[in-house]
mmCIF file of C-alpha atoms and ligand atoms in Angstrom:
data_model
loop_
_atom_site.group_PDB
_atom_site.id
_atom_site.type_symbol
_atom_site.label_atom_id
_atom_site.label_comp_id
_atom_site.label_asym_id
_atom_site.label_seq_id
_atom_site.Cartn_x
_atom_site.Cartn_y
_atom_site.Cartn_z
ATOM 1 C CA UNK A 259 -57.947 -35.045 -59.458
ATOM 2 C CA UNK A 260 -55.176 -37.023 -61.538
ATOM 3 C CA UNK A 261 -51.807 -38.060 -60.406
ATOM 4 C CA UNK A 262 -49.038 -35.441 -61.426
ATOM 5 C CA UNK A 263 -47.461 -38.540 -63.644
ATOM 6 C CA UNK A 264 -50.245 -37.619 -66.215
ATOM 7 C CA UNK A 265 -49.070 -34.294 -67.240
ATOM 8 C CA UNK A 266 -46.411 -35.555 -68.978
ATOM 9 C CA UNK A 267 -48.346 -35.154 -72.667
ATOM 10 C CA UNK A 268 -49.497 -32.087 -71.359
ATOM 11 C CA UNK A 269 -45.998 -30.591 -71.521
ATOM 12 C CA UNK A 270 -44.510 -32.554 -74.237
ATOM 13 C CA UNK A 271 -47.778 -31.269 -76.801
ATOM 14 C CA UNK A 272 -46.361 -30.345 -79.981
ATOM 15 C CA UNK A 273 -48.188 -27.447 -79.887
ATOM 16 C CA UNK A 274 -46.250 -26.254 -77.148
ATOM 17 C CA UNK A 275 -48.409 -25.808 -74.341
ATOM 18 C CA UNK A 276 -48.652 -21.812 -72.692
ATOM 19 C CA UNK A 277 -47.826 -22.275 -68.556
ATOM 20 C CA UNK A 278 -48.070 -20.162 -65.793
ATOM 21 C CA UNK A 279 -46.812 -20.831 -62.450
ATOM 22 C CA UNK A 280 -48.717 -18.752 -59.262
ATOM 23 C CA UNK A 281 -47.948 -19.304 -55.644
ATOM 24 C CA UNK A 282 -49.123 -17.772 -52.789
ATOM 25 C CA UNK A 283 -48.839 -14.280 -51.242
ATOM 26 C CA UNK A 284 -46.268 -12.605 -49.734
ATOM 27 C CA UNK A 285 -44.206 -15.487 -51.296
ATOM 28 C CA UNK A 286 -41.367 -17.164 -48.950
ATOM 29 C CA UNK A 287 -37.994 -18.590 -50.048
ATOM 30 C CA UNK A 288 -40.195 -22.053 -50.986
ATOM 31 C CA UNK A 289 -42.631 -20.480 -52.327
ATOM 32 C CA UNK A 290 -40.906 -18.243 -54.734
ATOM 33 C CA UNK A 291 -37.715 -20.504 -54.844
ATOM 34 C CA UNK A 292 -40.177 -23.595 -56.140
ATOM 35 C CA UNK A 293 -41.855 -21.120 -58.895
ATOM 36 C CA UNK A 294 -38.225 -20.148 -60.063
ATOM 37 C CA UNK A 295 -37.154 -24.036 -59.884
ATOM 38 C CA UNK A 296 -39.954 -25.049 -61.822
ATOM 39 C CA UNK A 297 -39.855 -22.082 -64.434
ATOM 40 C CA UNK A 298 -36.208 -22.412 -65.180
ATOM 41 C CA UNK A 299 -36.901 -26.183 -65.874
ATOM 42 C CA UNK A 300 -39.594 -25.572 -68.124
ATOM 43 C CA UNK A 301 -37.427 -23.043 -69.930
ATOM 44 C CA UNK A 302 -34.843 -25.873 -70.434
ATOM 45 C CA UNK A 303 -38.041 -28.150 -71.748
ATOM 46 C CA UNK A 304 -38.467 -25.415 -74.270
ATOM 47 C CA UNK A 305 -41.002 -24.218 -72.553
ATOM 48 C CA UNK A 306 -42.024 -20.193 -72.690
ATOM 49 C CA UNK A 307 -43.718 -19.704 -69.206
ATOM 50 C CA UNK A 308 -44.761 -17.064 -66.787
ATOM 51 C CA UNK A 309 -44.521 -16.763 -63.059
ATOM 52 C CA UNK A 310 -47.372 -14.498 -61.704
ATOM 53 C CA UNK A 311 -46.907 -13.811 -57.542
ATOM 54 C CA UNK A 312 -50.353 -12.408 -56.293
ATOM 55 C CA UNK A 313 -48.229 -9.863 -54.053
ATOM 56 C CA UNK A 314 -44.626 -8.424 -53.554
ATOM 57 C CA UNK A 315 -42.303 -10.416 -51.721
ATOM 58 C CA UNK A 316 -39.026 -9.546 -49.454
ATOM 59 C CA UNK A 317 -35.673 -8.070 -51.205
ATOM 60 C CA UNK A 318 -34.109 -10.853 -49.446
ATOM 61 C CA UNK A 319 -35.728 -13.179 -51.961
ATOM 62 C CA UNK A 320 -33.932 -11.285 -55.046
ATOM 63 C CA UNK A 321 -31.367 -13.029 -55.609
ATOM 64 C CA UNK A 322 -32.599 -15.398 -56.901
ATOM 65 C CA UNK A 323 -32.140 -16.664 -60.388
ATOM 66 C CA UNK A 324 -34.720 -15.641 -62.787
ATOM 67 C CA UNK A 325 -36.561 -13.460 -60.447
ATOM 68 C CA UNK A 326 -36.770 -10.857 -62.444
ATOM 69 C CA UNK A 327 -39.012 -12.165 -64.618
ATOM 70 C CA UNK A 328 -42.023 -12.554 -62.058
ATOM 71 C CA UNK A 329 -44.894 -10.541 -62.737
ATOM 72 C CA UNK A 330 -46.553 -8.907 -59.447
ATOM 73 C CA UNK A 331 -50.043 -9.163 -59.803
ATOM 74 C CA UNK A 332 -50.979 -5.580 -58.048
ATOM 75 C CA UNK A 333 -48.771 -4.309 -60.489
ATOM 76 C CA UNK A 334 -50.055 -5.660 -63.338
ATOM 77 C CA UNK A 335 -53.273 -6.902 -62.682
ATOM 78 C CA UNK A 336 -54.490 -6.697 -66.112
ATOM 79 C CA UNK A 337 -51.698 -8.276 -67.829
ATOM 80 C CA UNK A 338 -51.351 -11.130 -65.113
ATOM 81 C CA UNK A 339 -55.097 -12.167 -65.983
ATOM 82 C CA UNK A 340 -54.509 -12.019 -70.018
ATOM 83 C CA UNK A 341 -52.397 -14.596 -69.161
ATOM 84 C CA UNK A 342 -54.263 -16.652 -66.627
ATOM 85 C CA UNK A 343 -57.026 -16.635 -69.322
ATOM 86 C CA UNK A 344 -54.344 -18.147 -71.928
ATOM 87 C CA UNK A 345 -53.148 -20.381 -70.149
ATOM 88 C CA UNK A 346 -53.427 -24.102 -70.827
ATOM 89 C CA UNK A 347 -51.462 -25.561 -67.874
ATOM 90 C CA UNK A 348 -51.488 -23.369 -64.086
ATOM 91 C CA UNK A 349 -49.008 -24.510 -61.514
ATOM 92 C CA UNK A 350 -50.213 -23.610 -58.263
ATOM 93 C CA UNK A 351 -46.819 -23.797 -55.995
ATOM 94 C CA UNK A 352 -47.162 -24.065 -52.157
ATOM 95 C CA UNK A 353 -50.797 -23.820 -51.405
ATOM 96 C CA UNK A 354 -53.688 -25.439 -51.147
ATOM 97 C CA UNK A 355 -56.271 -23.004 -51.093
ATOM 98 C CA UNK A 356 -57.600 -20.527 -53.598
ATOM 99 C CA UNK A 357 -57.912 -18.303 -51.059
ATOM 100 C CA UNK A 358 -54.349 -18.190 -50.763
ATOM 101 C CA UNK A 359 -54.033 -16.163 -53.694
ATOM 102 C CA UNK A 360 -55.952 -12.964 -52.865
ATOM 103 C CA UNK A 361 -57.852 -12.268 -56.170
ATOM 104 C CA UNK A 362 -55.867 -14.307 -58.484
ATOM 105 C CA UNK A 363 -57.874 -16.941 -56.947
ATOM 106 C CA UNK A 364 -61.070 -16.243 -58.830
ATOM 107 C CA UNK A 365 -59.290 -16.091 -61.694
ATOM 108 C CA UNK A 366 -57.239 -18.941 -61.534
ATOM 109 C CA UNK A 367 -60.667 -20.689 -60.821
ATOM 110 C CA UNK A 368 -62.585 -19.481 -63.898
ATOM 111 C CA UNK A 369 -59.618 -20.074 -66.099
ATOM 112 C CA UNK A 370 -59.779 -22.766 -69.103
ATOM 113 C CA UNK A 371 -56.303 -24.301 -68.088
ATOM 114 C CA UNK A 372 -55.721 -27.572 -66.607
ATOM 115 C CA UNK A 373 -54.728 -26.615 -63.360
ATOM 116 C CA UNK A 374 -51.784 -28.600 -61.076
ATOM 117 C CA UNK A 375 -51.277 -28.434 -57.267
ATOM 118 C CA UNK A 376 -48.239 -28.931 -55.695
ATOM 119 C CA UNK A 377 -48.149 -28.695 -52.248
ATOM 120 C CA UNK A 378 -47.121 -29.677 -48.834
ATOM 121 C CA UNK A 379 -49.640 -28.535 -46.558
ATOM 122 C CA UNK A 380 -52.552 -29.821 -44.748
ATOM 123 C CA UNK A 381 -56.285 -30.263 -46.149
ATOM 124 C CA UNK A 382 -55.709 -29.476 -49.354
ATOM 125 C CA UNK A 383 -58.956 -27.849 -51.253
ATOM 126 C CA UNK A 384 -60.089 -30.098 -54.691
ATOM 127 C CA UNK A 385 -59.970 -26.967 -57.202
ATOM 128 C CA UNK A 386 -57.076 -28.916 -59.008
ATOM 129 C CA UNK A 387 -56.806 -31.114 -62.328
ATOM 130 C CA UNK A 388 -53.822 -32.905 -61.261
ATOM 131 C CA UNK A 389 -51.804 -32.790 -58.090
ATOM 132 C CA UNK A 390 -48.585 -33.744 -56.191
ATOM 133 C CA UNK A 391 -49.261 -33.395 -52.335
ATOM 134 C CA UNK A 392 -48.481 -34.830 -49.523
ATOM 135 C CA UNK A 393 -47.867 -33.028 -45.887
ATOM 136 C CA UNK A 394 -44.802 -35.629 -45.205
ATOM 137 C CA UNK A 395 -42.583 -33.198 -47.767
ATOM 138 C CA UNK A 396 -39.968 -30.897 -46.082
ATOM 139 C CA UNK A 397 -40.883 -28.329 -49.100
ATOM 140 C CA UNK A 398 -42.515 -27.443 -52.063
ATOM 141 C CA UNK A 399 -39.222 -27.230 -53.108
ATOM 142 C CA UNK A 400 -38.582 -30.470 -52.171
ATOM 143 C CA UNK A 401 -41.779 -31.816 -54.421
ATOM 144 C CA UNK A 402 -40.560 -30.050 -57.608
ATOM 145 C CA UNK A 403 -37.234 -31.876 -57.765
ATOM 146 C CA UNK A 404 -39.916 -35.047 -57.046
ATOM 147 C CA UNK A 405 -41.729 -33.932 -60.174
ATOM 148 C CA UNK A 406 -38.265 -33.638 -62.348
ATOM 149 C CA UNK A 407 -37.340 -36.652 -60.931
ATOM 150 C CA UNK A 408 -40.568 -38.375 -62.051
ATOM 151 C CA UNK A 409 -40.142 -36.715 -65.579
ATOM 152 C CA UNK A 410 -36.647 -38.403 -65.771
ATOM 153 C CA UNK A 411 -34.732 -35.132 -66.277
ATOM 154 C CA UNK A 412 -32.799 -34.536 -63.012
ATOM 155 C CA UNK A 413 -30.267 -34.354 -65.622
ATOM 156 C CA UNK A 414 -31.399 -30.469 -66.484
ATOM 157 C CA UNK A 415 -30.902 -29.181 -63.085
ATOM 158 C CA UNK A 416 -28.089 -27.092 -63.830
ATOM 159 C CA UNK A 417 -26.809 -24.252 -60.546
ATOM 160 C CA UNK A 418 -29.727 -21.915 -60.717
ATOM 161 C CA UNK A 419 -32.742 -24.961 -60.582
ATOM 162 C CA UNK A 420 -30.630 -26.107 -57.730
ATOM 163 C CA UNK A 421 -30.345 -22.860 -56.238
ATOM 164 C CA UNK A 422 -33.478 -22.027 -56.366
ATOM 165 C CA UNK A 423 -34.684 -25.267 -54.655
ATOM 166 C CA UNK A 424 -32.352 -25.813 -52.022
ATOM 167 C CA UNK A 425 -33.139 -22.146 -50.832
ATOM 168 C CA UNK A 426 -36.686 -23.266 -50.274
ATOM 169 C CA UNK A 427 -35.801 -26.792 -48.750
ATOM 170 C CA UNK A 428 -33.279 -24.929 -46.017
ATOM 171 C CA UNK A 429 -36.099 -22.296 -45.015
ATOM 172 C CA UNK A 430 -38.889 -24.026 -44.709
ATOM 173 C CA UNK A 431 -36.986 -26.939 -42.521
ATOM 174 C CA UNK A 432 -35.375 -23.676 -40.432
ATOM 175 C CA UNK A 433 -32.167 -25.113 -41.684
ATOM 176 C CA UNK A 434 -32.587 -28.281 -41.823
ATOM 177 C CA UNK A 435 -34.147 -28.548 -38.148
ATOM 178 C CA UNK A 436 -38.023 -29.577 -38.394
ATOM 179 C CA UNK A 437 -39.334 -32.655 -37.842
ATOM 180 C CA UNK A 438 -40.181 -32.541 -41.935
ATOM 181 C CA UNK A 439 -36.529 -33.039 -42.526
ATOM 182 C CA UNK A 440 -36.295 -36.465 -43.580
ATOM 183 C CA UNK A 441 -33.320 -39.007 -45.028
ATOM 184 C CA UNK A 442 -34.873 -37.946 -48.449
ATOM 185 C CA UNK A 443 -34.607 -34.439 -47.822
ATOM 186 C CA UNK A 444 -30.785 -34.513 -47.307
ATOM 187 C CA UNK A 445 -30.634 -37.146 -49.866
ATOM 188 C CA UNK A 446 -32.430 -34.367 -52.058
ATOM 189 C CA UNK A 447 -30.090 -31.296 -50.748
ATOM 190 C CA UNK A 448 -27.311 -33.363 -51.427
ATOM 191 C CA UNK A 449 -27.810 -33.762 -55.074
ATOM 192 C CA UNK A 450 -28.570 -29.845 -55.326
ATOM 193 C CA UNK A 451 -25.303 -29.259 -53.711
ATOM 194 C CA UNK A 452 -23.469 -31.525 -56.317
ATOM 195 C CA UNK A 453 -25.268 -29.740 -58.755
ATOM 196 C CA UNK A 454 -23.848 -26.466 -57.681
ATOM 197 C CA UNK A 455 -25.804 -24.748 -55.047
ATOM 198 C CA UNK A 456 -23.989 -23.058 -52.622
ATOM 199 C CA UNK A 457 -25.236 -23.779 -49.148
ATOM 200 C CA UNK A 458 -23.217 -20.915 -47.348
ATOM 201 C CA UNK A 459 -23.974 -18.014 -50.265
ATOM 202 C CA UNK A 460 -27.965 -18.950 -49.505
ATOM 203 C CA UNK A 461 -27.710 -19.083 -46.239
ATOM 204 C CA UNK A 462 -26.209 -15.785 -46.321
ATOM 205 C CA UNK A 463 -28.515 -13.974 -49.002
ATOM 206 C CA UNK A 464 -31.256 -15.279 -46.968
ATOM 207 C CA UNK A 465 -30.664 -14.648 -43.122
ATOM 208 C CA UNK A 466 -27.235 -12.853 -42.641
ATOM 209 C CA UNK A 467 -29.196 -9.189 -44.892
ATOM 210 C CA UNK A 468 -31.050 -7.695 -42.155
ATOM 211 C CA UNK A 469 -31.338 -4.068 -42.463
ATOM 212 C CA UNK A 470 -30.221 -1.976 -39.695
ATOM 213 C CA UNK A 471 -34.090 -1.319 -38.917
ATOM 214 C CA UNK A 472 -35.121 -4.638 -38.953
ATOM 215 C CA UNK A 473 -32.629 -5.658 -37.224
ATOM 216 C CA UNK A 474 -33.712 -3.253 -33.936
ATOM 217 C CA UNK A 475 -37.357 -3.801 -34.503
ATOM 218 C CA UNK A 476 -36.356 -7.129 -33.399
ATOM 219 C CA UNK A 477 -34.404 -6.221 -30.744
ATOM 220 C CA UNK A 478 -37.718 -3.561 -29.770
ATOM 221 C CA UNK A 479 -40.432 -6.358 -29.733
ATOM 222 C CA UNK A 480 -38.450 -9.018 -27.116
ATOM 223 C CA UNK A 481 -37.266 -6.253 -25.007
ATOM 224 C CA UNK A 482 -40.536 -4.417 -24.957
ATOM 225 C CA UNK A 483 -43.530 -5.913 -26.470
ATOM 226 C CA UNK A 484 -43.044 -9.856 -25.833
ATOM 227 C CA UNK A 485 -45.667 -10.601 -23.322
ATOM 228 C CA UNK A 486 -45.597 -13.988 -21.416
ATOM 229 C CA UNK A 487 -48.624 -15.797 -20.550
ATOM 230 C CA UNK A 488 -47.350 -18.167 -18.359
ATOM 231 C CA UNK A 489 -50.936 -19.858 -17.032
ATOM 232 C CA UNK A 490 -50.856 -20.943 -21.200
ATOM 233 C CA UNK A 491 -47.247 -21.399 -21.517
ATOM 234 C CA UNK A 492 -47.755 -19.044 -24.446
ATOM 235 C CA UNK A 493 -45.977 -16.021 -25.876
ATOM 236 C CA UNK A 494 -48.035 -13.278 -27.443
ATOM 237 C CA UNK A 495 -45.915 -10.557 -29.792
ATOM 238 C CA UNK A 496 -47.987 -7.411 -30.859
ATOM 239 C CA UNK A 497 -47.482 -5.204 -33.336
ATOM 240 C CA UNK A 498 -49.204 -2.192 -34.177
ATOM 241 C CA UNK A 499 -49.423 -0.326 -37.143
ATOM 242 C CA UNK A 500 -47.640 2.660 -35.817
ATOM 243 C CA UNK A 501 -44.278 0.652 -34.533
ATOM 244 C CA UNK A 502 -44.259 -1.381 -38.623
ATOM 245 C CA UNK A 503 -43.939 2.576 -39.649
ATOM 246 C CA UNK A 504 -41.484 3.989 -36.696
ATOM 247 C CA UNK A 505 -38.860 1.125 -37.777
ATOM 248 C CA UNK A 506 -39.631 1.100 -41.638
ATOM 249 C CA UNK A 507 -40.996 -2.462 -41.673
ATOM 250 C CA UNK A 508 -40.802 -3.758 -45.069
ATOM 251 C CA UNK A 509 -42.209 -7.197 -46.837
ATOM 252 C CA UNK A 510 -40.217 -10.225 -45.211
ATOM 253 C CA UNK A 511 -39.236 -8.263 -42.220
ATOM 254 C CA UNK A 512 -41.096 -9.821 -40.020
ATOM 255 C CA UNK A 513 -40.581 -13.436 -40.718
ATOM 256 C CA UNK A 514 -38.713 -15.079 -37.697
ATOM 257 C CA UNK A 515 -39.870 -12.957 -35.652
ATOM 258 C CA UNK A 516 -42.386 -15.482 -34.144
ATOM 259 C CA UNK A 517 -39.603 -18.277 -33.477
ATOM 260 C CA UNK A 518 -38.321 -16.104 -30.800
ATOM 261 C CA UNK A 519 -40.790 -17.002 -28.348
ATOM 262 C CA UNK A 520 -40.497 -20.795 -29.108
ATOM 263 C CA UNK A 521 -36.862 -20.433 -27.682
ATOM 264 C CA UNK A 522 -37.951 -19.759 -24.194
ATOM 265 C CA UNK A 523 -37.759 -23.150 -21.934
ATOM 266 C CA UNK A 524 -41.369 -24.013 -21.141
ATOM 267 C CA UNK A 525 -43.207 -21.897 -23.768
ATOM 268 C CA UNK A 526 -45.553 -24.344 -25.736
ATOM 269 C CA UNK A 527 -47.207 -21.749 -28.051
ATOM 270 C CA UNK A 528 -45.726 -18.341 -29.883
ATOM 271 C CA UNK A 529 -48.211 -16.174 -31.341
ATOM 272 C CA UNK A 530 -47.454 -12.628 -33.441
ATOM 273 C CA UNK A 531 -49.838 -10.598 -34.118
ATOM 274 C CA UNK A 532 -49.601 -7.640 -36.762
ATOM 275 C CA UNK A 533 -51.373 -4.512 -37.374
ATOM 276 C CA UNK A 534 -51.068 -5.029 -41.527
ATOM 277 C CA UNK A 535 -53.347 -2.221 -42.650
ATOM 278 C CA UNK A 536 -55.828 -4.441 -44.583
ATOM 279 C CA UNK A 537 -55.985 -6.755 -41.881
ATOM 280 C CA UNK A 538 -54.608 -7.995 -38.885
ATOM 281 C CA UNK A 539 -52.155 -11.046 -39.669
ATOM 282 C CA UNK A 540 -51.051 -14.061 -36.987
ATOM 283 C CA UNK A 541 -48.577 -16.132 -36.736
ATOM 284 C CA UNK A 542 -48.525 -19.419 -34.785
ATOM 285 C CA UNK A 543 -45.490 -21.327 -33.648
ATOM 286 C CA UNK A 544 -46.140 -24.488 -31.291
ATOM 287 C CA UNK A 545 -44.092 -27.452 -29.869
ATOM 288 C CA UNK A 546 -45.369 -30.935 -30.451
ATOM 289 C CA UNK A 547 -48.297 -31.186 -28.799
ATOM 290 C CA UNK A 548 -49.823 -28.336 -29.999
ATOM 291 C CA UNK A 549 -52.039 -27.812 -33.020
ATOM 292 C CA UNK A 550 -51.194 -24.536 -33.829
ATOM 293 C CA UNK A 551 -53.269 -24.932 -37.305
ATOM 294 C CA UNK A 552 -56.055 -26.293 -35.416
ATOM 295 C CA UNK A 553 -56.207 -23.153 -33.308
ATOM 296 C CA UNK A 554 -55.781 -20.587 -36.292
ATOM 297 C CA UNK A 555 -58.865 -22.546 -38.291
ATOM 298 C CA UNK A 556 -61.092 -22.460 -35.630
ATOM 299 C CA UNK A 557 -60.687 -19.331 -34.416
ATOM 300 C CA UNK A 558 -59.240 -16.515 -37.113
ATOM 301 C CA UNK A 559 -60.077 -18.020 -40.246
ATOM 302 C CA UNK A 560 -56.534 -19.960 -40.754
ATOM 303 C CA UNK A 561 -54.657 -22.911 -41.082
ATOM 304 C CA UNK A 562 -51.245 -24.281 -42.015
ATOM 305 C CA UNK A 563 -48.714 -26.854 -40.561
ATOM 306 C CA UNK A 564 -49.652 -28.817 -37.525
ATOM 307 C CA UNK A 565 -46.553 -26.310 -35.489
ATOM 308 C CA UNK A 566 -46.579 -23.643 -38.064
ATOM 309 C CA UNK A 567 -49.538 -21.844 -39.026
ATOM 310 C CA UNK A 568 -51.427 -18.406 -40.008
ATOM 311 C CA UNK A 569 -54.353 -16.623 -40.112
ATOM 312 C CA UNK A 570 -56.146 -13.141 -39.931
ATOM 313 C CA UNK A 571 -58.799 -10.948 -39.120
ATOM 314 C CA UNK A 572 -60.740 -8.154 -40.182
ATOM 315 C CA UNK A 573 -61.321 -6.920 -36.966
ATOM 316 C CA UNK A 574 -59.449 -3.755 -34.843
ATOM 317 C CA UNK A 575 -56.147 -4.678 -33.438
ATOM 318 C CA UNK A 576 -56.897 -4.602 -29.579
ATOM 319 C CA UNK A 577 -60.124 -7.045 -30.460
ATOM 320 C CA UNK A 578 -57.983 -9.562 -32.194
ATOM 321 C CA UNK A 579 -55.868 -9.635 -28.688
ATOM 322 C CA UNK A 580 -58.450 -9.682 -27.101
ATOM 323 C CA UNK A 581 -60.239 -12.799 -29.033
ATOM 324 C CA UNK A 582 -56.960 -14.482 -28.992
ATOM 325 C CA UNK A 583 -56.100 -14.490 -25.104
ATOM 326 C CA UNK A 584 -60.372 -15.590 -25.063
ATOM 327 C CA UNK A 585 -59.571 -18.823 -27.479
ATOM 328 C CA UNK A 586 -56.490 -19.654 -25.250
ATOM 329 C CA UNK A 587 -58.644 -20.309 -22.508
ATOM 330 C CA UNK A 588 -60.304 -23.729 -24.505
ATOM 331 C CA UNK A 589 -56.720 -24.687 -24.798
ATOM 332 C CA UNK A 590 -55.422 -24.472 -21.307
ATOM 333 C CA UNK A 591 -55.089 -28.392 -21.034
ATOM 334 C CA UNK A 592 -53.793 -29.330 -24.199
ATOM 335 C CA UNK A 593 -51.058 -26.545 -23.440
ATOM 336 C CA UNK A 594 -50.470 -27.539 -19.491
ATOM 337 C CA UNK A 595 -50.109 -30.968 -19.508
ATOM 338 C CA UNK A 596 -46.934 -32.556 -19.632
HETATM 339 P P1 5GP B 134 -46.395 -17.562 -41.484
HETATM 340 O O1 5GP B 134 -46.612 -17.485 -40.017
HETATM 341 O O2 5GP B 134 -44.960 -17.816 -41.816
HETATM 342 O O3 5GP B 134 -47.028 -16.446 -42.242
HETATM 343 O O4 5GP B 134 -47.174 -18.861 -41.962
HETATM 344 C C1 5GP B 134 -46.867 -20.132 -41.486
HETATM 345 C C2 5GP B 134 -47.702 -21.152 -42.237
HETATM 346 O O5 5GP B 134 -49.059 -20.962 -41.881
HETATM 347 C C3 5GP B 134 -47.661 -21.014 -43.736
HETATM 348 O O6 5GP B 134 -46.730 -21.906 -44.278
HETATM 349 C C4 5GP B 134 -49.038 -21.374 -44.168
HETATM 350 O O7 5GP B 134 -49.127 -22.764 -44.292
HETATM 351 C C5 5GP B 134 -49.911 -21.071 -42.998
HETATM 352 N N1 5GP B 134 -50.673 -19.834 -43.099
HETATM 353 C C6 5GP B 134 -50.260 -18.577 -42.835
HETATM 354 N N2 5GP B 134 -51.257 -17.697 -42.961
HETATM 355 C C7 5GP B 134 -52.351 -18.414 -43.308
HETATM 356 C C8 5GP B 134 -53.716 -18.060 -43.580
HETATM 357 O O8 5GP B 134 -54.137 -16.904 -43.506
HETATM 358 N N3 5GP B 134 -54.539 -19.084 -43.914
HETATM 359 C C9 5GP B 134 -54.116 -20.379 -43.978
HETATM 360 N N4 5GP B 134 -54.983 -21.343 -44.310
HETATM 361 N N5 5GP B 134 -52.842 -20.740 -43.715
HETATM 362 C C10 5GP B 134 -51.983 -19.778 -43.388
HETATM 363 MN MN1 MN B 135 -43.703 -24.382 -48.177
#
């Protein structure tokens, strides 16, 4: 892998070079917010690229400047790999892992283009040409205004790059709170703010738009299906497939809903688990001492941020539970001990 300084030519060929920017599934404000950042600056470079997401992604997200020019891969499968064939430069935004990508990953894989990673989370897999990584960034987000910065052209961040970026950089820090929110990272937001972002309109597009339903399932799961495992200071959220259908559970409803049980004094771990009806998706939420990504690799094929992670199974609902409340059990100490 080469340093990320080195694409430089790459974008600057006088053949001008055909770019498409992927990121991964079920993309989240940095996710999708670093793909619009990027593609907007490219645009300004003169730059004609394309921004493929391997899934749909929440209406909260819409907003966001350029959106409507991302191509949903289970839409247009076809199309999206034309282009992935084409290309001669793939941004891969805010993962580290081919799987990541559901299907796109093969192709992304077998494609002719140099390929660049830019990411922020841990063990990062070698399929890339050229990278920008490191798990000390608040955000993807935060790495592309590192990459414009590096290119000298902080100059073309104009509303919508900043936009775009600071929505990223305030949701994956949970505003700002994580320990990944450095001096840089203000120092960063700051300049996006100059640059015209407006903190309160993304704050609001992002977390005051709950629908009425999702608003209650919330209020459903803590009143009735948050169970406390107190011998593992843990709290366990399950969801089955039936309750996603009663309240009309959409993509991006469901985010947040895992921080809940972090809230609680004493609670070390916070787990969700959803009935998704290809598989069975978990979320993991710990305090410091606990490696939530350690947990989610060993045990359901996962991985992610040392107190933020994911990871799913094929197996039935009640099995997963099951499994999980098995795996605890090797973690009693780490998640006991003062
Ligand atoms: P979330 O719980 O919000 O879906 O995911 C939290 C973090 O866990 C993500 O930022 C991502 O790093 C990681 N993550 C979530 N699901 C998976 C997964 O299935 N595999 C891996 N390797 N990481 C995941
Ligand atoms: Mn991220």
């Amino acid at each position: 892998m080469n340093n990320i300084s080195q694409i430089r030519p790459l974008l600057e060929a006088t053949v001008k070079p055909k770019v498409v920017i992927t990121t991964h599934h079920k993309p989240d404000a940095d996710a999708l917010g670093s793909s619009l950042g990027l593609f907007l600056f490219l645009q300004k470079l003169g730059l004609d690229p394309n921004i493929i997401s391997p899934t749909d992604y929440g209406d909260f997200l819409k907003w966001m400047p350029g959106e409507s020019a991302v191509i949903n891969f289970e839409e247009f499968e076809e199309r999206s790999a034309g282009l992935v064939q084409e290309a001669d430069i793939i941004f891969c935004l805010d993962f580290n892992s081919l799987k990541r990508i559901n299907k796109l990953g093969y192709q992304v894989q077998n494609a002719k283009a140099k390929k660049v990673m830019i990411d922020h989370h841990l063990e990062p897999e070698y399929f890339a040409d050229y990278f920008l990584w490191t798990s000390q960034a608040s955000s993807t987000c935060e790495l592309i205004f590192w990459l414009i910065e590096l290119l000298g052209q902080t100059n073309l961040i104009d509303e919508d790059i900043a936009s775009c970026l600071y929505a990223g950089i305030l949701t994956d820090t949970a505003s700002f709170k994580h320990g990944s929110t450095t001096a840089t990272t203000h120092r960063v937001a700051g300049f996006l703010l100059e640059k015209g972002a407006k903190s309160n309109r993304i704050y609001e597009a992002i977390y005051d738009n709950y629908s009425v339903d999702r608003t209650r399932f919330i209020g459903f799961c803590l009143s009735q299906k948050l169970e406390i495992l107190k011998e593992y200071k843990t709290a366990l959220i399950v969801v089955t497939a039936d309750e996603l259908k009663k309240f009309k559970i959409v993509t991006g409803d469901s985010e947040g809903l895992v921080n809940y049980g972090l809230s609680i004094t004493d609670i070390e771990f916070s787990v969700l688990i959803i009935d998704r009806t290809v598989a069975r998706k978990m979320s993991f939420r710990s305090k410091d001492k606990f490696p939530a990504n350690e947990f989610a690799r060993k045990y359901f094929d996962g991985g992610g941020h040392y107190n933020a992670a994911g990871g799913e199974s094929k197996e039935p609902l009640e099995i997963v539970e099951a499994k999980f409340k098995e795996a605890l059990k090797e973690f009693t100490q780490i998640l006991t001990t003062k």
